[in-house]
mmCIF file of C-alpha atoms in Angstrom:
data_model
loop_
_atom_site.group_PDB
_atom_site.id
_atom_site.type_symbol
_atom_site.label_atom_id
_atom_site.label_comp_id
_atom_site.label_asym_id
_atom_site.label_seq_id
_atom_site.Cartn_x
_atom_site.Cartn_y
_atom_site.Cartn_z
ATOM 1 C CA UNK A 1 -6.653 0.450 15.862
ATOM 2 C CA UNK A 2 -3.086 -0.539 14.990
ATOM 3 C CA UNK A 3 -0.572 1.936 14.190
ATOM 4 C CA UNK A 4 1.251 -0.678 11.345
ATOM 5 C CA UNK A 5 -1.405 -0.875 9.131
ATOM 6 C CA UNK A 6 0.240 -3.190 6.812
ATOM 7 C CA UNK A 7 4.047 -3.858 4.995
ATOM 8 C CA UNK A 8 4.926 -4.863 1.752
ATOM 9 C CA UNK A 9 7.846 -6.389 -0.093
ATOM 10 C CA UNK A 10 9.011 -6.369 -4.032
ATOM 11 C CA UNK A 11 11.961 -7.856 -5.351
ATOM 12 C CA UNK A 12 13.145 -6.442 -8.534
ATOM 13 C CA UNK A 13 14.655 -7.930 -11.465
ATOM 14 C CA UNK A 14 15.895 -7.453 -14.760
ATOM 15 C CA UNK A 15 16.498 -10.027 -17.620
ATOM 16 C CA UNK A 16 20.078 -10.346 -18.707
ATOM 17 C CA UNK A 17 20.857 -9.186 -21.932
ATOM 18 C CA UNK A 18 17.608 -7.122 -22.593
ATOM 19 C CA UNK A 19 17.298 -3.115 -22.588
ATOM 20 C CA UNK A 20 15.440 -1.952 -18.933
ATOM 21 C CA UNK A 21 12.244 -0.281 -18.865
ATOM 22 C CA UNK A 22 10.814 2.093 -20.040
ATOM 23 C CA UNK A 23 13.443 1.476 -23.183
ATOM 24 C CA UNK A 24 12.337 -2.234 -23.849
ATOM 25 C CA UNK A 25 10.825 -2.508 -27.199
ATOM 26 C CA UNK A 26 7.785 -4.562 -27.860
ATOM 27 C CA UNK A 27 9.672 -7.442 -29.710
ATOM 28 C CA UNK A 28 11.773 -7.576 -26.686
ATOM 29 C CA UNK A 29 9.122 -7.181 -24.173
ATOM 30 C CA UNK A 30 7.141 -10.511 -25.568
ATOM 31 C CA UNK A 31 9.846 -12.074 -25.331
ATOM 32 C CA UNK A 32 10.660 -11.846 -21.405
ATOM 33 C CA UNK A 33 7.112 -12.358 -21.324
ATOM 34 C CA UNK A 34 7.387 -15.644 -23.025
ATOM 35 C CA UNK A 35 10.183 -16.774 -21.234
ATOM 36 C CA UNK A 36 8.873 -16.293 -17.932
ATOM 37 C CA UNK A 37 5.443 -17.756 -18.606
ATOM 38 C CA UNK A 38 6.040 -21.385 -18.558
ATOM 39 C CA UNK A 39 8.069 -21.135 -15.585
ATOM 40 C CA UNK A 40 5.389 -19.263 -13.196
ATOM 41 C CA UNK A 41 2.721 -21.447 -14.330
ATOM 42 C CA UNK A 42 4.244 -24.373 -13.449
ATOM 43 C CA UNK A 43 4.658 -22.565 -9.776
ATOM 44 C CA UNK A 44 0.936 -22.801 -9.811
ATOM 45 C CA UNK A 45 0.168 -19.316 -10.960
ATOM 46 C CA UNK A 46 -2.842 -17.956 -13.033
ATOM 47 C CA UNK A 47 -2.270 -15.376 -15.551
ATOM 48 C CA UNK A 48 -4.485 -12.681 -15.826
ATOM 49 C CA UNK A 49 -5.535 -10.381 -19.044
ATOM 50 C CA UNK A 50 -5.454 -6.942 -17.909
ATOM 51 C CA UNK A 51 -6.102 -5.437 -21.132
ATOM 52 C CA UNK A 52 -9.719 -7.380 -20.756
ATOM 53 C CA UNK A 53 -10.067 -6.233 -17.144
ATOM 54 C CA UNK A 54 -13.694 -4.134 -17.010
ATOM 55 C CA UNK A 55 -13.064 -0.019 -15.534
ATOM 56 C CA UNK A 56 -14.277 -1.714 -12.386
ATOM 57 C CA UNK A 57 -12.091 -4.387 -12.238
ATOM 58 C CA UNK A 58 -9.041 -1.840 -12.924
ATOM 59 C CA UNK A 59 -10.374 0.778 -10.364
ATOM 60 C CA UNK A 60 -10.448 -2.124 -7.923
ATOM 61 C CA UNK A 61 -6.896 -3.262 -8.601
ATOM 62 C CA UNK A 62 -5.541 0.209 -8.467
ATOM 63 C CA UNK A 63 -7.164 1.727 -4.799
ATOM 64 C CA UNK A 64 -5.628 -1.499 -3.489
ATOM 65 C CA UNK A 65 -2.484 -0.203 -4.710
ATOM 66 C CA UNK A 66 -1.864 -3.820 -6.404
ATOM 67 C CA UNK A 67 -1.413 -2.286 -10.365
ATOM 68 C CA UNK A 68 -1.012 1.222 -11.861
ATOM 69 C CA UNK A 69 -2.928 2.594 -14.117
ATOM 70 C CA UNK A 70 0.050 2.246 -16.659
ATOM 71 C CA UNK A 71 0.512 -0.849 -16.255
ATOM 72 C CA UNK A 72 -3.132 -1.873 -16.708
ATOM 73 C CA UNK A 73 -3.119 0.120 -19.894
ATOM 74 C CA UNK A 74 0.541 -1.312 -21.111
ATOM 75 C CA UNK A 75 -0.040 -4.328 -24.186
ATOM 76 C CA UNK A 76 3.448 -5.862 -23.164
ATOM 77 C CA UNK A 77 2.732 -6.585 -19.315
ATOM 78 C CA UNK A 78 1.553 -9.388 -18.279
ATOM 79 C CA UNK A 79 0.325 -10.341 -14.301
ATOM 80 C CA UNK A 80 -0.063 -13.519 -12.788
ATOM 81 C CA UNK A 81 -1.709 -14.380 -9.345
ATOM 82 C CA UNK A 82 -1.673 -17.063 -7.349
ATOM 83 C CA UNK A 83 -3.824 -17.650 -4.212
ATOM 84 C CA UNK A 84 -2.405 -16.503 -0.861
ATOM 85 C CA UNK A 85 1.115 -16.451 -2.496
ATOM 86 C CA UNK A 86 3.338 -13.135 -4.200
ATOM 87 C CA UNK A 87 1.694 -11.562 -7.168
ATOM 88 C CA UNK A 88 4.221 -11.417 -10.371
ATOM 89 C CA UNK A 89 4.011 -8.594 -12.835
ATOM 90 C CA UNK A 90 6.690 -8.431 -16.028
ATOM 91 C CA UNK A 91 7.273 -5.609 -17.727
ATOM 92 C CA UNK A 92 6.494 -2.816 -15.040
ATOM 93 C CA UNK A 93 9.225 -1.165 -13.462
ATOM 94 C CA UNK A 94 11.510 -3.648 -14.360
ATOM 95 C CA UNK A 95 11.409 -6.628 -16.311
ATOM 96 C CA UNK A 96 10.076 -8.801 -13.049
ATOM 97 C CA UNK A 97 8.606 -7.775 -10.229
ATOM 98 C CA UNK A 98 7.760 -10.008 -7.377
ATOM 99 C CA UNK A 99 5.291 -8.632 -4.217
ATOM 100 C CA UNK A 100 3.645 -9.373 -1.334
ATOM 101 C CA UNK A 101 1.917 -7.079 0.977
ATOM 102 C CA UNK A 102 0.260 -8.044 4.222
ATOM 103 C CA UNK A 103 -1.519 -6.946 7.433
ATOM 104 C CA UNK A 104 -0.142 -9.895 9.432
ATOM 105 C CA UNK A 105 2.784 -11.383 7.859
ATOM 106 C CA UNK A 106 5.944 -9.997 9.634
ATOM 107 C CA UNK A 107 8.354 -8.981 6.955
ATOM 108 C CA UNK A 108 10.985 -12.068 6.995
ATOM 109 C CA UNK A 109 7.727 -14.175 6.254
ATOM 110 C CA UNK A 110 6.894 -11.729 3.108
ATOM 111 C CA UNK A 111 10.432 -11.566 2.063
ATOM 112 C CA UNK A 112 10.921 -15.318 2.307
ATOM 113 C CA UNK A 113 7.812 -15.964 -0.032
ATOM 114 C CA UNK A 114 8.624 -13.622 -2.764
ATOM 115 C CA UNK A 115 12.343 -15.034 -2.674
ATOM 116 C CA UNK A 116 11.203 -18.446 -3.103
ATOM 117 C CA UNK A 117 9.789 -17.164 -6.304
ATOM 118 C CA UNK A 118 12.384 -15.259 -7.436
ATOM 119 C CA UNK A 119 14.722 -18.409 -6.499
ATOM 120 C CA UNK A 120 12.947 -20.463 -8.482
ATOM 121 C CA UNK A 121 12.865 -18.319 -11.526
ATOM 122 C CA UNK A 122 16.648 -17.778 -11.416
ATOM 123 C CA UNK A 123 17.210 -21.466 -12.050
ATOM 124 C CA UNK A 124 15.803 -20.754 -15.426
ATOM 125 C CA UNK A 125 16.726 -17.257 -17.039
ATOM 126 C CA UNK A 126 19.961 -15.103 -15.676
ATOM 127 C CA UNK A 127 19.520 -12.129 -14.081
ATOM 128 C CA UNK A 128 21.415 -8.803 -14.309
ATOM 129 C CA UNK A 129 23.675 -8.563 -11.788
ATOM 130 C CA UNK A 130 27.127 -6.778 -10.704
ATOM 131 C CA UNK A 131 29.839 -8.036 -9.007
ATOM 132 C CA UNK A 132 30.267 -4.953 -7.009
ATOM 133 C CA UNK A 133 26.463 -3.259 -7.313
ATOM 134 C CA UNK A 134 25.115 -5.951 -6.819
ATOM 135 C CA UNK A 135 21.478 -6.822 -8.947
ATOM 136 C CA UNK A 136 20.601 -4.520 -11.559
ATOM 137 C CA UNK A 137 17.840 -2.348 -11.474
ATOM 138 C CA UNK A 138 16.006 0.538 -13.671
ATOM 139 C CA UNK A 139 16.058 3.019 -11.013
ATOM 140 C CA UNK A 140 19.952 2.281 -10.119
ATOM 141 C CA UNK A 141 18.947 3.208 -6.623
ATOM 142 C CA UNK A 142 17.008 0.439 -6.040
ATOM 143 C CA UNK A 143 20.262 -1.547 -6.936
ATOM 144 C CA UNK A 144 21.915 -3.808 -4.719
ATOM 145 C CA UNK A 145 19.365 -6.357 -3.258
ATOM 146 C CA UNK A 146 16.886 -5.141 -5.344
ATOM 147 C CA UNK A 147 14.582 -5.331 -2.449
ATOM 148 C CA UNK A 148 12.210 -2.675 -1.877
ATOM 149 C CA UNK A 149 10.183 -2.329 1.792
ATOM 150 C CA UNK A 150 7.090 -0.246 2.560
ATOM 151 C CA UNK A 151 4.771 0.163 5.632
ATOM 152 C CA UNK A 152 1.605 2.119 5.522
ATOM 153 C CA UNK A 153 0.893 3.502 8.531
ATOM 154 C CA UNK A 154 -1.821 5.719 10.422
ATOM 155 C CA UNK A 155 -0.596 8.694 12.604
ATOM 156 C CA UNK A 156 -3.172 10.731 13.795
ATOM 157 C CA UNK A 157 -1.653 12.480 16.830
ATOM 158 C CA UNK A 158 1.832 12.895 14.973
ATOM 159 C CA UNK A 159 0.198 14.365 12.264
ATOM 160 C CA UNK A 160 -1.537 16.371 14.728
ATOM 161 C CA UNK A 161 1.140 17.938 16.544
ATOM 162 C CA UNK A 162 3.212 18.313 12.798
ATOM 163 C CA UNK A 163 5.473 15.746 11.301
ATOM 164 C CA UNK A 164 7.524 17.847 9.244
ATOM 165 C CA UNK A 165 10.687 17.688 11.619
ATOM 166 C CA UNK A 166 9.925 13.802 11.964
ATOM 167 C CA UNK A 167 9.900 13.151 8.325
ATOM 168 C CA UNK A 168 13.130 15.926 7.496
ATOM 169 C CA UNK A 169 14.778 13.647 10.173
ATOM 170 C CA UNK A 170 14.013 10.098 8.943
ATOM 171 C CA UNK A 171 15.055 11.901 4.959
ATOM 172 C CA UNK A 172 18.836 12.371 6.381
ATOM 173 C CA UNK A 173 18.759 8.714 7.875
ATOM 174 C CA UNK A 174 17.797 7.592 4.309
ATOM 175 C CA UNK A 175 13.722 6.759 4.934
ATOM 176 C CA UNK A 176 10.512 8.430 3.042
ATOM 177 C CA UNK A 177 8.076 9.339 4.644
ATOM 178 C CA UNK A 178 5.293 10.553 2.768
ATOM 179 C CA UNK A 179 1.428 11.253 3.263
ATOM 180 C CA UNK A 180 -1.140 10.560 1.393
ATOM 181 C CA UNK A 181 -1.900 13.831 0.276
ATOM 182 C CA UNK A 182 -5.738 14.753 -1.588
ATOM 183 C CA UNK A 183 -5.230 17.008 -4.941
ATOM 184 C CA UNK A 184 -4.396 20.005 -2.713
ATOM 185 C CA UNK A 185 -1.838 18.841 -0.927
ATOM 186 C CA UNK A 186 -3.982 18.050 2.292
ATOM 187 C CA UNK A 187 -3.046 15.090 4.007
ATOM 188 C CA UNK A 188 -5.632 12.328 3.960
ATOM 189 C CA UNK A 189 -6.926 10.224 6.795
ATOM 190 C CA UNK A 190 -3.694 11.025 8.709
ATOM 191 C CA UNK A 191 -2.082 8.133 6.740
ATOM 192 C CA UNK A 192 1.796 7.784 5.218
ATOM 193 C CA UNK A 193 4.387 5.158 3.665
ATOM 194 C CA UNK A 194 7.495 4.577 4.830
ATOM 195 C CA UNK A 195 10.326 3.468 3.041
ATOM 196 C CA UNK A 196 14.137 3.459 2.366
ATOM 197 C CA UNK A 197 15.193 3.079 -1.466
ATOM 198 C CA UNK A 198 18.949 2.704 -1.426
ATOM 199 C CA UNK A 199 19.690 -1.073 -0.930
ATOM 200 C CA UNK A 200 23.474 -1.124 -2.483
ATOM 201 C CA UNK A 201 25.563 -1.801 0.508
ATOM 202 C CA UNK A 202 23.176 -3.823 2.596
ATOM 203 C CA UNK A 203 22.421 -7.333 2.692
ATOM 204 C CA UNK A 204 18.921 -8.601 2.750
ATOM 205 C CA UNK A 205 18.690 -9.249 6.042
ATOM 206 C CA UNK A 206 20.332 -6.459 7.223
ATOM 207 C CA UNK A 207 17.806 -3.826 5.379
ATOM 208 C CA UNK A 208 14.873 -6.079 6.982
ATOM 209 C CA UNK A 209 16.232 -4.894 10.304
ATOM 210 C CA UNK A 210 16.719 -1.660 9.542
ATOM 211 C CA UNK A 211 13.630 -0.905 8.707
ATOM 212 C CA UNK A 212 11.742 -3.343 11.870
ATOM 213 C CA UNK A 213 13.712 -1.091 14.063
ATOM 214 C CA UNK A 214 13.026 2.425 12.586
ATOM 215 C CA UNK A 215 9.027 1.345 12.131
ATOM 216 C CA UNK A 216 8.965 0.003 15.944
ATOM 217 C CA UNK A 217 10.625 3.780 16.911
ATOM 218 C CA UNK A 218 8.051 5.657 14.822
ATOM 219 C CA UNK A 219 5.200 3.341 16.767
ATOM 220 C CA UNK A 220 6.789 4.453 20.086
ATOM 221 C CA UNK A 221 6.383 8.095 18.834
ATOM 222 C CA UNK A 222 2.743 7.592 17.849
ATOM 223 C CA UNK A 223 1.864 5.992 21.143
ATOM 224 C CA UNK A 224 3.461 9.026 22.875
ATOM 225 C CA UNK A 225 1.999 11.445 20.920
ATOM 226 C CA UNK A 226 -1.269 9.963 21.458
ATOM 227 C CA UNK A 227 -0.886 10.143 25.332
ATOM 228 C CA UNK A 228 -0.092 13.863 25.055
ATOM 229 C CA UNK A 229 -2.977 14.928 22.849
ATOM 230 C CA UNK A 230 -4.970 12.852 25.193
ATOM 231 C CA UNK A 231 -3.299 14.575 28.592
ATOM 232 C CA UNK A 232 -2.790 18.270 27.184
ATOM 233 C CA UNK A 233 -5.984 19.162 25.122
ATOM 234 C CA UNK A 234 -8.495 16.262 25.480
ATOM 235 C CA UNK A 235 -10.805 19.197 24.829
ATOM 236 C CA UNK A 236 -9.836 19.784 21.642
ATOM 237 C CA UNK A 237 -9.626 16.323 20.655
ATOM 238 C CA UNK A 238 -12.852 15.377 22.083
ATOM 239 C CA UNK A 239 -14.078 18.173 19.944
ATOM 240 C CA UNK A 240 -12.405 16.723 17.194
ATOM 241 C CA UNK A 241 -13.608 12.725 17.509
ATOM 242 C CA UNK A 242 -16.988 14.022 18.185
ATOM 243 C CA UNK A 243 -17.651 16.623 14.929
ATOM 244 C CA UNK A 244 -15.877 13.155 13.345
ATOM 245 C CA UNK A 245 -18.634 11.098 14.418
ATOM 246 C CA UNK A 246 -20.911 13.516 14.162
ATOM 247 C CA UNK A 247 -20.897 13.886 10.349
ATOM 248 C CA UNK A 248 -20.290 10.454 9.333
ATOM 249 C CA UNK A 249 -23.598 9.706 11.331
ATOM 250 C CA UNK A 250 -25.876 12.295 9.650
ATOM 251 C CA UNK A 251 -24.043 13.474 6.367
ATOM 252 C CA UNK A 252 -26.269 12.961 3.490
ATOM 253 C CA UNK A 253 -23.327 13.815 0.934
ATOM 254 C CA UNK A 254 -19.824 12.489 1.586
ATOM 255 C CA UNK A 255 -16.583 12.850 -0.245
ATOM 256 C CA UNK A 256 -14.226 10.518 -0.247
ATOM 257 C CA UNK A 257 -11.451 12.949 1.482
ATOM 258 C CA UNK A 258 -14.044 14.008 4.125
ATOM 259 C CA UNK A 259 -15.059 10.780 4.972
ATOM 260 C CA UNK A 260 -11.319 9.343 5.476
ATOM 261 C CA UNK A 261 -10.545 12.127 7.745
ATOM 262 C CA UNK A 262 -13.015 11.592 10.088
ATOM 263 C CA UNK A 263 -12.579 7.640 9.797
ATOM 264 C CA UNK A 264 -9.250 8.303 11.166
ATOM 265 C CA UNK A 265 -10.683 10.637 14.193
ATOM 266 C CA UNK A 266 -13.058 7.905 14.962
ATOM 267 C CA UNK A 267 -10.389 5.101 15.244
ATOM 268 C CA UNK A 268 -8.368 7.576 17.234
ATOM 269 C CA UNK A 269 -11.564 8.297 19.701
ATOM 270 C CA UNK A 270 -11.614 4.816 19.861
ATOM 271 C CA UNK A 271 -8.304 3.980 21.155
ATOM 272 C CA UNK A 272 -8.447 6.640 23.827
ATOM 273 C CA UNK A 273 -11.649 5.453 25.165
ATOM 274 C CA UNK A 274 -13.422 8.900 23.934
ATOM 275 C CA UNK A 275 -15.696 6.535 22.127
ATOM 276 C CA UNK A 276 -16.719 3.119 22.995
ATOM 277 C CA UNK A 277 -17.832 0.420 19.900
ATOM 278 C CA UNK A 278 -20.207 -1.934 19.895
ATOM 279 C CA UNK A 279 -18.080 -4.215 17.928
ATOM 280 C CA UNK A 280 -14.341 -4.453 16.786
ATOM 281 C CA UNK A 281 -13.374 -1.640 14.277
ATOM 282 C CA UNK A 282 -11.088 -2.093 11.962
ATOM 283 C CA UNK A 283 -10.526 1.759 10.896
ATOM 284 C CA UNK A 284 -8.531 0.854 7.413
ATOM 285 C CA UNK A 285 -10.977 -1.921 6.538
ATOM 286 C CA UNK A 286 -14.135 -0.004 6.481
ATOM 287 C CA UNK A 287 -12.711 3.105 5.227
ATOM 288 C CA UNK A 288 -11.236 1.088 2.411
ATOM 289 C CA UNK A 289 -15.008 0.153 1.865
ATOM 290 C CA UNK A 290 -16.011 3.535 1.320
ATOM 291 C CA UNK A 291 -13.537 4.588 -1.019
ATOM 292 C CA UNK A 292 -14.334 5.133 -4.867
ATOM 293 C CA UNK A 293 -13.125 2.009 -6.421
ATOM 294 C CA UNK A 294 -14.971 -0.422 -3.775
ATOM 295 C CA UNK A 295 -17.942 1.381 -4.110
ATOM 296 C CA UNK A 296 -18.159 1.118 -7.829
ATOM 297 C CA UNK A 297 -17.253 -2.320 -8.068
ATOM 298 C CA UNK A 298 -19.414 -3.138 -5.238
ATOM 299 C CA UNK A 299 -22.233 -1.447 -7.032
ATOM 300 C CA UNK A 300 -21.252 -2.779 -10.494
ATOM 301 C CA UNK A 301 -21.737 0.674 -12.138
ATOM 302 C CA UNK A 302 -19.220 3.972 -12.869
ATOM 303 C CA UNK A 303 -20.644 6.600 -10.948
ATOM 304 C CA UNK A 304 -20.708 10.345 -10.798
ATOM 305 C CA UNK A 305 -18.925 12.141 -8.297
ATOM 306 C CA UNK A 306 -21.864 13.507 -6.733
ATOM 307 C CA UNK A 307 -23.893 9.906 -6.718
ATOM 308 C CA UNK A 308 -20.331 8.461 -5.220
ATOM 309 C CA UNK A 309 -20.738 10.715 -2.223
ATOM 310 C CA UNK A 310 -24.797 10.372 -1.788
ATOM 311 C CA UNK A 311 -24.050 6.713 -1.775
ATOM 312 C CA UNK A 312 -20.845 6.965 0.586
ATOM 313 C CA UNK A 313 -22.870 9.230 3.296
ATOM 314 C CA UNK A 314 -25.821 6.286 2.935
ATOM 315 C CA UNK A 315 -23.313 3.655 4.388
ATOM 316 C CA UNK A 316 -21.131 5.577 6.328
ATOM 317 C CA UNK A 317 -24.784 6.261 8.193
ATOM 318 C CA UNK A 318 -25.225 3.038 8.239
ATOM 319 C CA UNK A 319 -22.020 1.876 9.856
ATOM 320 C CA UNK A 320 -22.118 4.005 12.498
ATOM 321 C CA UNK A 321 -25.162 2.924 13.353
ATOM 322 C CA UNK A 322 -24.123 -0.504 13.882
ATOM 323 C CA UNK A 323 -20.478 0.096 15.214
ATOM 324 C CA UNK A 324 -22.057 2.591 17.865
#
């Protein structure tokens, strides 16, 4: 039931002396690759082939938001992972890109373990980097530290009321705001990412603050805006929570847009005691469960859409059963 679902961190860097993405040729591309390799693997990291990954192993990899589907299908990138620790892709963005994402971890703690990395890489090739713009980037607004921040987080009664004033106002401070949107533009599960690109002019620690504050305000706002829906039309959000429940208890065909959007009523009900659960519900967990990827790798097969949504409705039944 948190509002922070979870933050992430990426440090950028590019090779000195080497074109940036996307204008790296192959020849070059091996290259970085080779001359990072050694170095990560002695930090305990395990490489892994992504050109062998299965469909399922790809899908997987992409609804976690860990890889992109061009980078999965890209012969000059290579990706290394190491238990509990920063995941390292080369040639994506940029010629190195170090991240960490976390439901727990604070962001100093996911910042501190991805610059350990990156420290430790630095002692062995030279980075690009500008005396007055500070590291070099291919997006030159992610210049500067190089550092990029992100929070996913769930806003139900926000979203509600209309966020459109919220997110104009956060745009002129410099922050994103964006929604996960389905293929028509309708925003899914009440859920958005928040984060501010331009790092030139800010140190490190500085930007880490800037963005703790602004995500603690946003909270705030969410909190509030829950205790209005709840005070002003508990009606129509009892209405709401209980059509939620109502079809992710009984549908016997479920998309994966339908069944995120009442997820996100249901942890909402939840929270303002409109429904009580058997057990703790973790709202992004399970919902993550019956998304498309999970469910095919989980399965072991591709499926169609329409068996993807008999199967979805078949555990969504089955986990409200045992939540409520």
């Amino acid at each position: 039931m948190s509002i922070l679902i979870k933050s992430g961190v990426k440090l950028l860097r590019n090779i000195e002396g080497y074109n940036f993405m996307p204008k790296l040729n192959e020849v070059d591309a091996l290259d970085i690759v080779n001359l990072l390799e050694g170095k990560i693997l002695q930090l305990g990291y395990e490489r892994f082939d992504v050109l062998r990954m299965s469909q399922l192993e790809k899908l997987k990899y992409i609804e976690r938001e860990i890889l992109s589907t061009s980078f999965l299908n890209n012969n000059i990138s290579a990706y290394y992972k190491k238990k509990d620790y920063t995941d390292i892709l080369v040639n994506d963005t940029d010629h190195l890109v170090i991240s960490k994402s976390s439901r727990k971890k604070d962001l100093e703690s996911l910042y501190k373990m991805c610059f350990e990395v990156e420290d430790a890489l630095s002692k062995e090739v030279s980075f690009a980097f500008d005396s007055e713009l500070g590291y070099l980037t291919t997006r030159p607004i992610n210049a500067g530290t190089g550092l990029i921040i992100s929070h996913k987080l769930h806003l139900p009664a926000l979203s509600f009321y209309g966020i459109d004033s919220i997110s104009k106002s956060l745009l002129r401070l410099g922050y994103n705001l964006n929604a996960y949107r389905d293929s028509k533009g309708k925003i899914l599960g009440a859920m958005y990412s928040l984060f501010f690109e331009t790092t030139i002019g800010y140190s490190e620690d500085s930007y880490i603050k800037k963005m703790n504050t602004i995500v603690k305000e946003i909270i705030s706002m969410e909190n509030e805006a829950q205790k209005k829906l709840y005070l002003d039309s508990i009606i129509t959000l009892e209405d709401m929570v209980n059509r939620s429940l109502g079809v992710l208890r009984n549908a016997r065909v479920l998309s994966e847009e339908e069944m995120m959007n009442c997820m996100s009523n249901i942890d909402l009900g939840i929270k303002l005691s409109i429904l009580k659960a058997n057990r703790d519900f973790d709202f992004y967990d399970e919902m993550m469960k019956l998304r498309n990827g999970y469910l095919q790798y989980e399965r072991g097969s591709i499926l169609d859409l329409k068996s993807r949504n008999i199967l979805r409705a078949n555990k969504s039944r089955a986990l409200m059963k045992e939540v409520f």
